[in-house]
Coordinates of C-alpha atoms and ligand atoms in Angstrom, one line a residue:
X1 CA 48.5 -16.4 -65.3
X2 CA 46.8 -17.1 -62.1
X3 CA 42.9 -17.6 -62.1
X4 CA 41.0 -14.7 -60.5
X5 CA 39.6 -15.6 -57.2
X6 CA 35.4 -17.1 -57.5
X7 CA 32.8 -15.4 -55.5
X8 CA 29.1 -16.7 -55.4
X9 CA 26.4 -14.1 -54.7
X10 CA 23.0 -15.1 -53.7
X11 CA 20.1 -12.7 -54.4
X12 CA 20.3 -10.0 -57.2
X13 CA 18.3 -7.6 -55.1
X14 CA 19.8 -4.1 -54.1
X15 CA 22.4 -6.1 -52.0
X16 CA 23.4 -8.7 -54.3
X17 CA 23.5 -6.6 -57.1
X18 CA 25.7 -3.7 -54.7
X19 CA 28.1 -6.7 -53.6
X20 CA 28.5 -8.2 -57.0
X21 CA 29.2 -5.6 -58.8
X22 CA 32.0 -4.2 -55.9
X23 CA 33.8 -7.4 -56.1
X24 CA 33.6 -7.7 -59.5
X25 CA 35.4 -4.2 -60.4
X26 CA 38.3 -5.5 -57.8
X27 CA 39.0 -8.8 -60.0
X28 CA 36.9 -10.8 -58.2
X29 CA 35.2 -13.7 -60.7
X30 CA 31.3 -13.5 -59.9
X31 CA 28.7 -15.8 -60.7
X32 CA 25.4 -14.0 -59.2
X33 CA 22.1 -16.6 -58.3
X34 CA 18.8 -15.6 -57.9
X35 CA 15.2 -17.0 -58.4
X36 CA 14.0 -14.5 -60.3
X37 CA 13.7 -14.3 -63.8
X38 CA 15.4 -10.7 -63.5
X39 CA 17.8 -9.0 -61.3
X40 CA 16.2 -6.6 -59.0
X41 CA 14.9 -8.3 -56.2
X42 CA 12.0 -7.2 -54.2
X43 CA 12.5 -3.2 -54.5
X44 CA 13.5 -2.8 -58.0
X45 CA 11.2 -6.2 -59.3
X46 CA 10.5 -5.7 -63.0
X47 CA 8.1 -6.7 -65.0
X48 CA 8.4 -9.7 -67.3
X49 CA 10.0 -8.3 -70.7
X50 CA 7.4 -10.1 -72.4
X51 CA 4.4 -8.0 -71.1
X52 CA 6.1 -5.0 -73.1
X53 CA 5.7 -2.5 -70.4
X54 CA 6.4 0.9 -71.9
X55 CA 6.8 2.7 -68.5
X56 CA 8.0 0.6 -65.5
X57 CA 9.5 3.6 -63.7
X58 CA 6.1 4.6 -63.0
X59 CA 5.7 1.8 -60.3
X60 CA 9.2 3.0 -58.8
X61 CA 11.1 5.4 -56.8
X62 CA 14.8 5.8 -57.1
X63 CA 14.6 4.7 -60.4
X64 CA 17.9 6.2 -61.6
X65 CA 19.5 4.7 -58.9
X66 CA 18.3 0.9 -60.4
X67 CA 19.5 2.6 -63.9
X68 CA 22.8 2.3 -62.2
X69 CA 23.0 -1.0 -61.0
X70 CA 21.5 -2.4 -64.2
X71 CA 24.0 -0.8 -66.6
X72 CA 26.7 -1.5 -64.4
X73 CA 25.5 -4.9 -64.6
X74 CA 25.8 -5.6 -68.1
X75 CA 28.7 -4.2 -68.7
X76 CA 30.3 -6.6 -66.4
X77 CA 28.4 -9.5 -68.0
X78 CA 29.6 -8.4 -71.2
X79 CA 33.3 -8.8 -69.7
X80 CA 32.5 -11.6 -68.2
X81 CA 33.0 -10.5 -64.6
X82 CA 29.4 -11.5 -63.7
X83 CA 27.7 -14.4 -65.1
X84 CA 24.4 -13.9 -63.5
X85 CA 22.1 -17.4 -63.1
X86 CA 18.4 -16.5 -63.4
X87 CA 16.0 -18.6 -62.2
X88 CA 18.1 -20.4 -60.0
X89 CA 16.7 -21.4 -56.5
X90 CA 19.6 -22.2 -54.1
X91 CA 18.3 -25.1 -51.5
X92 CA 21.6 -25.7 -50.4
X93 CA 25.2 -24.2 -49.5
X94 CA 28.1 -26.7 -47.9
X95 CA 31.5 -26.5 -47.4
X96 CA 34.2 -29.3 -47.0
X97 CA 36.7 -27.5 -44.3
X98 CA 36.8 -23.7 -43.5
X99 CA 39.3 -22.8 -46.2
X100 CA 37.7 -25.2 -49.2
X101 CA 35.2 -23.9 -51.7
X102 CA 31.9 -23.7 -51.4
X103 CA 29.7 -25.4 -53.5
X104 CA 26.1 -24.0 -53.9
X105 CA 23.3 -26.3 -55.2
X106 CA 20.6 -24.9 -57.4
X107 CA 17.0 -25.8 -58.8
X108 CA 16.8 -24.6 -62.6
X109 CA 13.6 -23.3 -64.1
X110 CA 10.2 -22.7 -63.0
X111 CA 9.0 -26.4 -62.8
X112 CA 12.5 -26.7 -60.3
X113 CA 13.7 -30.3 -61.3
X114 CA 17.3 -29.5 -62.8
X115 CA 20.1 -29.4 -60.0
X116 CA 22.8 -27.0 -60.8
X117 CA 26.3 -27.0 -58.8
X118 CA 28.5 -23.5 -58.5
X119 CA 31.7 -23.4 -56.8
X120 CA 33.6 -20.5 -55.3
X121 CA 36.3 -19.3 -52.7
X122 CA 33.8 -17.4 -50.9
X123 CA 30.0 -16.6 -50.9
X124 CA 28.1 -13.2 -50.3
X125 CA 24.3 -14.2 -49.2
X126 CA 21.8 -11.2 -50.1
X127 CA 18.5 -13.4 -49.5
X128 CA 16.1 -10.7 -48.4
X129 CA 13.5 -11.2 -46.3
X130 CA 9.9 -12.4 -46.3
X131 CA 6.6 -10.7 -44.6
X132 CA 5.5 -11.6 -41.1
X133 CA 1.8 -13.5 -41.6
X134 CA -0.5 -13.5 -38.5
X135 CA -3.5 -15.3 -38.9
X136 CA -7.4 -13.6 -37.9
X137 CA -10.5 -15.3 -38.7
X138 CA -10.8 -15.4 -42.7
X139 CA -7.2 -14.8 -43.5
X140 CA -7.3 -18.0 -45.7
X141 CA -10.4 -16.7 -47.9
X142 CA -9.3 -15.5 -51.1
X143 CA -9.0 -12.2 -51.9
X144 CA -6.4 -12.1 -49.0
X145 CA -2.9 -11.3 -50.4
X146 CA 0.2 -10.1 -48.7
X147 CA 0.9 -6.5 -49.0
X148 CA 3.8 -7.3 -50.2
X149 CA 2.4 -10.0 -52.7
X150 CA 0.0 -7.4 -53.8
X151 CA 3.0 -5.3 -54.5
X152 CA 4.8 -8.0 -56.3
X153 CA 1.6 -8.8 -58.7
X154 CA 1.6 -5.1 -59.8
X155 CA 5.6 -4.5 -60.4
X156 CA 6.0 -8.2 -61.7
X157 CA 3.0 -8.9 -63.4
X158 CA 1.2 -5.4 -64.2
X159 CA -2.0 -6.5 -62.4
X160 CA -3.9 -5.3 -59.9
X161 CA -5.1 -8.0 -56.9
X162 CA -8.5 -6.6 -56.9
X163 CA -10.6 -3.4 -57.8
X164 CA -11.4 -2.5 -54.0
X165 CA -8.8 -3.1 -51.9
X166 CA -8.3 -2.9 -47.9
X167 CA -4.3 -2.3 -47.1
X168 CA -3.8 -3.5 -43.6
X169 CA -1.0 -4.5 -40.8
X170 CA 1.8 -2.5 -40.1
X171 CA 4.9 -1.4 -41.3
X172 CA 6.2 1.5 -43.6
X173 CA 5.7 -1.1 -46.5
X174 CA 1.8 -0.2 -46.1
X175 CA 2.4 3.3 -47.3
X176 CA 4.0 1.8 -50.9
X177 CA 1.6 -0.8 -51.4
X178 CA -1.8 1.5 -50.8
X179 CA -0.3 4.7 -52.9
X180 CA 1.2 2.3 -55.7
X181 CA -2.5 0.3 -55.4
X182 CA -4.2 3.5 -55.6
X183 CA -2.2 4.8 -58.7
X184 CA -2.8 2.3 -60.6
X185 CA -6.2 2.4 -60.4
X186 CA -7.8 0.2 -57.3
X187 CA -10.2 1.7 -55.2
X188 CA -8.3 1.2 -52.0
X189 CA -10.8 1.7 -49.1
X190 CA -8.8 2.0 -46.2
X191 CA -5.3 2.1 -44.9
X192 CA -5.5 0.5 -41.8
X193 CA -2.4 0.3 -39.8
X194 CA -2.1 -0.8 -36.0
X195 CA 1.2 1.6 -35.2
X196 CA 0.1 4.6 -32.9
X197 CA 1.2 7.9 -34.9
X198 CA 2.1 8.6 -30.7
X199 CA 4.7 6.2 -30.9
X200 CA 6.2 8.0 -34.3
X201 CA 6.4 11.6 -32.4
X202 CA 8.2 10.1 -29.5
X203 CA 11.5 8.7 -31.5
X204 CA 11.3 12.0 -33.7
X205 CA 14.7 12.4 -33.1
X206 CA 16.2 9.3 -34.6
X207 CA 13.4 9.7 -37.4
X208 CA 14.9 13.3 -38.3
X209 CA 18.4 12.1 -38.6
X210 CA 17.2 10.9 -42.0
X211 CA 15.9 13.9 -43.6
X212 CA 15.5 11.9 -46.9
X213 CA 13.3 9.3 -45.4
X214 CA 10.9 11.9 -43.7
X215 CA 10.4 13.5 -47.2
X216 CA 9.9 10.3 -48.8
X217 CA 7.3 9.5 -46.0
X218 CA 5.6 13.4 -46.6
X219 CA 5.3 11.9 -50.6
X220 CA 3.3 8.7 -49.5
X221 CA 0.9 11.0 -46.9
X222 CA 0.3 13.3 -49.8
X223 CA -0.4 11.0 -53.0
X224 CA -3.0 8.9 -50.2
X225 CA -4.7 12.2 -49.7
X226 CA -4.6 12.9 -53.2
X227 CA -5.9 9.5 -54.0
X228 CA -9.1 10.2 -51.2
X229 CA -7.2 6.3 -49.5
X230 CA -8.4 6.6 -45.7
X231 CA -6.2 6.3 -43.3
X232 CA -7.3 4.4 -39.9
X233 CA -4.2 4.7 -37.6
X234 CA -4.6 2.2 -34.3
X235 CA -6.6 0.0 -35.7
X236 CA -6.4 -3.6 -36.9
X237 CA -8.5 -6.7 -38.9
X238 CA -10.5 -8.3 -36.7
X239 CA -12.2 -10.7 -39.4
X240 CA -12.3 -11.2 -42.9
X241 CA -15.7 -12.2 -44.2
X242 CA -17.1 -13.9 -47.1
X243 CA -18.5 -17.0 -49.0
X244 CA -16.3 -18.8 -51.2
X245 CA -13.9 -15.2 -51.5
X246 CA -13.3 -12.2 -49.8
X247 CA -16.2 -9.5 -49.9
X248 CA -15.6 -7.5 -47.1
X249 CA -13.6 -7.3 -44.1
X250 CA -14.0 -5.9 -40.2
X251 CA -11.5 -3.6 -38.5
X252 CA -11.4 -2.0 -34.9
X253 CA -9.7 0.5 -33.0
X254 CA -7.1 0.0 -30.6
X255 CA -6.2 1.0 -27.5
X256 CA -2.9 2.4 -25.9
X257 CA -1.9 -1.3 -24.8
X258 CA -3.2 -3.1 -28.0
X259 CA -6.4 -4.1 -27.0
X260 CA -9.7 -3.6 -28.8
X261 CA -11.7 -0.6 -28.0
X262 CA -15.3 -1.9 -27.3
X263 CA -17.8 -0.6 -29.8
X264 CA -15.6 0.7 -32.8
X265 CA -15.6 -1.9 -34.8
X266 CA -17.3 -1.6 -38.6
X267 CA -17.5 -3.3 -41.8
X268 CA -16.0 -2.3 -45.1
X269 CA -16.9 -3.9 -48.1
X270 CA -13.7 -4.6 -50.5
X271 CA -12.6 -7.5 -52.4
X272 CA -9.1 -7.7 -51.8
X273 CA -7.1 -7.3 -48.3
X274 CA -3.5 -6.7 -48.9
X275 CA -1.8 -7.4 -45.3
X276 CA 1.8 -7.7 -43.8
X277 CA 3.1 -7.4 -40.4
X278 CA 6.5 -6.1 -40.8
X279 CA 9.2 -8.2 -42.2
X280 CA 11.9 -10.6 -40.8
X281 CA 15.3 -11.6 -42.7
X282 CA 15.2 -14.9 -44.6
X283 CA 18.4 -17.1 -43.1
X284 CA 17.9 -20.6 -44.1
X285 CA 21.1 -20.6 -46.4
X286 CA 22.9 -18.9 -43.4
X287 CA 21.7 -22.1 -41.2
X288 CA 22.7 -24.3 -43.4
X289 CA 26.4 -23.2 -43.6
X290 CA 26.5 -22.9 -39.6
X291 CA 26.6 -18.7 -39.4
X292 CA 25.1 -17.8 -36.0
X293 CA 21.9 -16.0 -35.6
X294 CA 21.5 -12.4 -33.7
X295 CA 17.8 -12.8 -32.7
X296 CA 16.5 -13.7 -36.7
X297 CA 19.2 -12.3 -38.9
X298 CA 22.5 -12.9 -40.0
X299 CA 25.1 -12.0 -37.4
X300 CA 28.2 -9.8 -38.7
X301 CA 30.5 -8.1 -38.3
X302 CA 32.3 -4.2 -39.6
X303 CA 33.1 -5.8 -43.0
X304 CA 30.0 -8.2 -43.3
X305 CA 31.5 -11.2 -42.7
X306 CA 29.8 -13.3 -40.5
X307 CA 31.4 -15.9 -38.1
X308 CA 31.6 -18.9 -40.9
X309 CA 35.3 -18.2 -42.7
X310 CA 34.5 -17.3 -46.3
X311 CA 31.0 -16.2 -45.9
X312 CA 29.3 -12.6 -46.4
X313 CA 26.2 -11.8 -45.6
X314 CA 24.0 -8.0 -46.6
X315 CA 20.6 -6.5 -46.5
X316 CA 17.4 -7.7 -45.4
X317 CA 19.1 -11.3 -44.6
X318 CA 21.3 -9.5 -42.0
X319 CA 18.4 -6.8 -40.5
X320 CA 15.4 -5.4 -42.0
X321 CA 16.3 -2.0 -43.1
X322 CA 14.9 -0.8 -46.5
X323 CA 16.9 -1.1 -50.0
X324 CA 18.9 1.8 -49.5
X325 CA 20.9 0.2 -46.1
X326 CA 20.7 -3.2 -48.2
X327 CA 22.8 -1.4 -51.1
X328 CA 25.2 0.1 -48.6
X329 CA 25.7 -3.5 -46.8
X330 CA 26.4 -5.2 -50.3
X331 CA 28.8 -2.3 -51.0
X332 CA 30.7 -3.3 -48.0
X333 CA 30.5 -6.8 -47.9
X334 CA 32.0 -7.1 -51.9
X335 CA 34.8 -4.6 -51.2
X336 CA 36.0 -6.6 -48.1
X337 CA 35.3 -10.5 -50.2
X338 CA 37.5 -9.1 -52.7
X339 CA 40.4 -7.8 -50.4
X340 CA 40.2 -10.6 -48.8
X341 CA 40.4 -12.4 -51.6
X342 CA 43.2 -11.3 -52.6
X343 CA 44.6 -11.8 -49.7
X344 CA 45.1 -8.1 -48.4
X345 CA 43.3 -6.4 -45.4
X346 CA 40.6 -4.2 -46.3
X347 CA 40.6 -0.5 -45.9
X348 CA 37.5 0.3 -44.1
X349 CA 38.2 4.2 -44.7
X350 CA 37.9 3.1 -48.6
X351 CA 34.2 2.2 -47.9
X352 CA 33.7 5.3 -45.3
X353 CA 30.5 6.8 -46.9
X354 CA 29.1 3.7 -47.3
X355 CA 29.9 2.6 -44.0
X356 CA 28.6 6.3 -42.4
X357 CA 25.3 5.5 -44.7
X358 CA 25.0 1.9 -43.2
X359 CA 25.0 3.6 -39.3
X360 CA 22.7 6.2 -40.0
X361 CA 20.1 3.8 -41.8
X362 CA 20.0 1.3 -39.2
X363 CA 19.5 3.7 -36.4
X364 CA 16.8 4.8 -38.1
X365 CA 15.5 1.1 -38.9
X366 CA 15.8 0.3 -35.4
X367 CA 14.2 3.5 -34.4
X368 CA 11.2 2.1 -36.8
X369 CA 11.1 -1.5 -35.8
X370 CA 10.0 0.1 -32.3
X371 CA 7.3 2.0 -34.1
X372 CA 6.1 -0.5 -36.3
X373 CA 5.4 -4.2 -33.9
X374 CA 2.9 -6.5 -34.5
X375 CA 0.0 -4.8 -32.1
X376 CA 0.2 -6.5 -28.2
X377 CA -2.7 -9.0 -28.1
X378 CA -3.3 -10.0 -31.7
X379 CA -2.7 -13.7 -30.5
X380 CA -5.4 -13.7 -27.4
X381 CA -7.7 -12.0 -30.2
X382 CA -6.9 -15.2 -32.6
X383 CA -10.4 -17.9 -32.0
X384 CA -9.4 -21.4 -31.6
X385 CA -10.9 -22.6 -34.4
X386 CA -8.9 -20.7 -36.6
X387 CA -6.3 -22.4 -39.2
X388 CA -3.0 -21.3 -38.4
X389 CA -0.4 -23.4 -40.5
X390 CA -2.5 -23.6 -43.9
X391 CA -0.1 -26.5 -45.3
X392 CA -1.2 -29.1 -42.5
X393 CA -4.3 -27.3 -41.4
X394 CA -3.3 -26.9 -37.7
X395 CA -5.6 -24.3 -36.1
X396 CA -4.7 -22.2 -33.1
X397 CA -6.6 -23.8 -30.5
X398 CA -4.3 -26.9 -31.6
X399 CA -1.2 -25.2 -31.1
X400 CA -2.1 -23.5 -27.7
X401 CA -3.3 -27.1 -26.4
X402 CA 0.4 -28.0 -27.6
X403 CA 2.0 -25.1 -25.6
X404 CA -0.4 -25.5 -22.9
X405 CA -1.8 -28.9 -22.1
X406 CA 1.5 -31.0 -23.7
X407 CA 4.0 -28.4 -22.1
X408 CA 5.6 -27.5 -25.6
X409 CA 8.3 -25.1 -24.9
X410 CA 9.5 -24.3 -28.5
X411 CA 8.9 -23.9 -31.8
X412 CA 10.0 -27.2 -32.6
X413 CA 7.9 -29.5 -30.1
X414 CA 5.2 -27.4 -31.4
X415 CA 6.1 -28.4 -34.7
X416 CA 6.6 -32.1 -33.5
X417 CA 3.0 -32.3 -31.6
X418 CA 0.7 -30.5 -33.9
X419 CA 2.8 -31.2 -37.8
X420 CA 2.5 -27.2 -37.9
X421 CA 5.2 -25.8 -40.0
X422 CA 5.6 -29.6 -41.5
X423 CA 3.8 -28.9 -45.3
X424 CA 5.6 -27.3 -47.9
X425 CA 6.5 -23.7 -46.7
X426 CA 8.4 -25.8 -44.1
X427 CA 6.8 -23.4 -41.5
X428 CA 8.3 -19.9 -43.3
X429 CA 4.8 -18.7 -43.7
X430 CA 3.4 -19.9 -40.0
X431 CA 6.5 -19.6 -37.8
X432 CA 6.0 -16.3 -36.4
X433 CA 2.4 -17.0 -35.9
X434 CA 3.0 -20.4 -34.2
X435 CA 5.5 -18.8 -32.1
X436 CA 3.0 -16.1 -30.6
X437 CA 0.3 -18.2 -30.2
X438 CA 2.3 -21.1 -28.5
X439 CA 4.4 -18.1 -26.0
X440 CA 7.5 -19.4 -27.2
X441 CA 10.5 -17.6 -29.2
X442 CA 10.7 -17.3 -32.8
X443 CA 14.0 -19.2 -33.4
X444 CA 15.8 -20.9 -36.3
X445 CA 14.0 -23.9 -38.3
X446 CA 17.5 -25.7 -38.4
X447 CA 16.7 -28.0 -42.3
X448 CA 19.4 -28.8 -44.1
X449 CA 17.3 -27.6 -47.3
X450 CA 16.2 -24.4 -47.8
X451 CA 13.4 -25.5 -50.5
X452 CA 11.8 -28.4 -51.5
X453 CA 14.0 -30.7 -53.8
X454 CA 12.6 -33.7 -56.0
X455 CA 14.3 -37.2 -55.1
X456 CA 16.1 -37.3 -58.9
X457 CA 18.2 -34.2 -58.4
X458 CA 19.4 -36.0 -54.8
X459 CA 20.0 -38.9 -56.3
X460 CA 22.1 -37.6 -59.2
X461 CA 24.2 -35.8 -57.1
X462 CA 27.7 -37.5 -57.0
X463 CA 28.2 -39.8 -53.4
X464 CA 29.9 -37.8 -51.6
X465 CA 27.2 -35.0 -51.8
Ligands
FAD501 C1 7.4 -8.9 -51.0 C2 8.2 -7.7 -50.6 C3 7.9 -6.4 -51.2 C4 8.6 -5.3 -50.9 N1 8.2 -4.1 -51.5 C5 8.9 -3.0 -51.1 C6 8.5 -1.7 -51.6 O1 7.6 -1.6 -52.4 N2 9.2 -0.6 -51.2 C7 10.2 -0.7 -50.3 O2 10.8 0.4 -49.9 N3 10.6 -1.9 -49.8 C8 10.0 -3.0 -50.2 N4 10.3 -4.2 -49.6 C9 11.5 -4.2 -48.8 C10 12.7 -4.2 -49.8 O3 12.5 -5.3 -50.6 C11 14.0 -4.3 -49.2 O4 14.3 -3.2 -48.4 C12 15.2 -4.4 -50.2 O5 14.7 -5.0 -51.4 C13 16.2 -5.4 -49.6 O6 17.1 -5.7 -50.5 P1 17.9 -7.1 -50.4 O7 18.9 -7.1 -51.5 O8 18.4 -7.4 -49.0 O9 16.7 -8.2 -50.6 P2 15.7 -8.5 -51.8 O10 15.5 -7.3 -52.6 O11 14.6 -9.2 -51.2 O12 16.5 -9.5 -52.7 C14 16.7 -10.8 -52.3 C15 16.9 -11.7 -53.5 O13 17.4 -12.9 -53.1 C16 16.7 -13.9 -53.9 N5 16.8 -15.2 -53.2 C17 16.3 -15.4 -51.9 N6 16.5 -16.7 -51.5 C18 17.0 -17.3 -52.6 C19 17.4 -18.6 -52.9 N7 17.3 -19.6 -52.0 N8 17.9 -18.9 -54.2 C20 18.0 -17.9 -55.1 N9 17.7 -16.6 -54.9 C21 17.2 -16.3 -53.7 C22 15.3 -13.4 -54.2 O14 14.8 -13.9 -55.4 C23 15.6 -11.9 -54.3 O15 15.8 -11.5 -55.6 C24 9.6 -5.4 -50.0 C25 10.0 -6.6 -49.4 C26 9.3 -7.7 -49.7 C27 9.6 -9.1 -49.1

């Protein structure tokens, strides 16, 4: 009997999960990575088992659907289809030739010092994304979380960031964060997002082809109501204040072009700011194989393949579009790895739905992403003296002098002139800031390793690794 062909997945969020468990009920052989102690990924995170929570569909929506994906899941474990590797932080991805396997290294366990080597025909990446961080006076204090992060402590770790809590930036992941905040039991102060409802009226039309998400949107507007949250639409963070931690923060009103309205700025006390600024797909494993770029995400193509021979790509990683485009993508992407697999041509009218789904959602992400940019200005409105990459403690007037005195023209003279983007986050936290501030684009960090990796798990690796 022949061996059934290998497939690695990487990322066990709605993507992953949707592209695992396609290729696995089509004979494919899957061994599913993620760093996370449980599949899910960002949308469906769950809480630790160990905190015994009796109710963890109250911090989610589409609950049945995760229901789903998790029973599927185990029943393919059981068969062993899947063998899913928690806890397993991928730093690298390389290949030999285009039709050799690819081997994936890993990081084991949360101190990360155990290499781990998989090796498959062909690999899916579903890495997600990560929130865009732009800096203001204050942003290091803390107190100041991601909105996302804030998100992340209450689904992983059923805890709240704060007590009073300011939600701030833009995006649609806001409207989550305040009303799941709010629910479970912070005082969130304000909502204050920079998008111009204006802007929201005038791309109605792609917005009502998705009758699902407008309803879904309705929900959030009516538990903030409910909830007496504030909602300060056109406005920004000007400052966060306070002496050793957060205690309160300032916000202002914006104009049509971005700019600060003289006069309306005030203070509102809070102890926690949860703020994002949109999201942007997380591609280093992508990089590392070779697969070219469209602007920040993953390039590919009808069937999700992108232009590396043997390598998927889905979700976030390919284009910021919410958990339900991500799970449509993965569907894709694991029915064509396993055709191809098998060595036959994919059906795409197997996959219509799916693919119909996928059109619809990113019309309407794009028709968002429009809606939902970091406000024009924010970098004139950042002081010099303000740190920008936190790991090397570059500040902005630093990287401007960079772009401006030194004639830096990119991200990664910047990088060489000022060591911003040189500390541990490798620049994923202070890229997009550095890039705004310096006038140059936001393009590809180009490392061979996608995480930090201790000298003893290189070493041990055999020579020709
Ligand atoms: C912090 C955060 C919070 C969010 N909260 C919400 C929300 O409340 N509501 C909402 O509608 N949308 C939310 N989103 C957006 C939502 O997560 C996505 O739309 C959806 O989850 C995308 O699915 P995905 O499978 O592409 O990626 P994800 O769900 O992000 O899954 C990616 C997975 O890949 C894993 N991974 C990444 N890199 C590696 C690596 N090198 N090695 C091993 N594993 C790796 C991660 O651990 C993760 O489990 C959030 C996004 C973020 C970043």
């Amino acid at each position: 009997m022949t061996e059934p062909p290998r497939l690695t997945v990487v990322g066990a969020g709605p993507a992953g999960l949707a592209g695992a468990l396609a290729a696995a009920a089509r004979g494919v052989r899957v061994t599913l990575v993620d760093a996370a102690e449980q599949a899910g990924g960002q949308f469906y995170r769950q809480p630790a088992p160990a905190l015994g929570a009796r109710r963890p569909q109250a911090l989610h929506h589409q609950w049945r659907t995760w229901e789903r994906l998790r029973d599927a899941l185990a029943r393919h474990r059981a068969a062993g289809r899947i063998t899913h590797l928690t806890d397993h932080h991928v730093w690298c991805l390389e290949r030999e030739s285009d039709a050799g396997p690819v081997t994936v290294h890993a990081l084991r366990g949360p101190a990360q010092e155990v290499g781990v080597t998989v090796r498959a025909d062909a690999v899916l990446l579903a890495t997600g994304g990560y929130e865009r961080v732009l800096p203001f006076p204050g942003w290091t204090l803390p107190g100041v979380v991601t909105a996302g992060g804030a998100q992340a402590m209450l689904k992983g770790g059923l805890v709240l960031p704060g007590r009073t809590v300011v939600v701030a930036g833009t995006g649609p992941l806001l409207l989550p964060v305040a009303t799941g905040l709010a629910a479970a039991g912070a005082r969130v102060a304000a909502l204050v997002e920079s998008a111009d409802p204006a802007a929201l009226l005038r791309r109605a039309p792609a917005l009502a082809a998705q009758p699902g998400k407008l309803a879904e949107g309705a929900g959030y507007a009516a538990r903030l109501l409910r909830h007496g949250v504030r909602t300060l639409a056109r406005h920004t963070v000007v400052a966060a204040h306070g002496t050793g931690r957060l205690e309160a923060v300032t916000v202002a009103a914006l104009d049509r072009d971005g700019r600060l309205r003289p006069g309306s700025a005030r203070r509102i006390p809070c102890d926690t700011l949860a703020v994002g600024h949109g999201m942007l797909p997380h591609t280093d494993l992508a990089e590392t194989l070779g697969c070219t770029l469209s602007g920040t995400a993953v390039r590919v193509d009808a069937e999700q393949r992108t232009d590396v021979p043997g390598v998927w790509a889905a979700g976030e990683a390919t284009g910021v579009g919410g958990a339900a485009l991500a799970l449509a993508e993965g569907h894709i992407a694991g029915r064509s790895a396993a055709a191809r697999l098998h060595g036959t041509t994919p059906d795409p009218g197997r996959w219509a739905a799916a693919d119909r789904a996928r059109t619809r959602l990113r019309e309407f992400a794009t028709a968002l992403d429009d809606v939902y940019a970091p406000p024009a200005g924010w970098a004139d409105r950042v002081p010099d003296g303000t740190v920008v990459c936190r790991c090397e403690e570059v500040t902005a007037g630093q990287v401007r002098d960079a772009a401006g005195t030194l004639g830096a023209g990119d991200l990664r003279t910047v990088k060489l002139l000022t060591r911003a983007g040189m500390g541990w986050c490798q620049g994923r936290m202070c890229g997009p800031a550095v890039a705004g501030l310096a006038g140059c684009p936001l393009t590809a960090g180009r490392r061979p390793f996608a995480r930090p990796v201790p000298l003893g798990v290189l070493a041990a690796l055999p020579e020709k690794e």
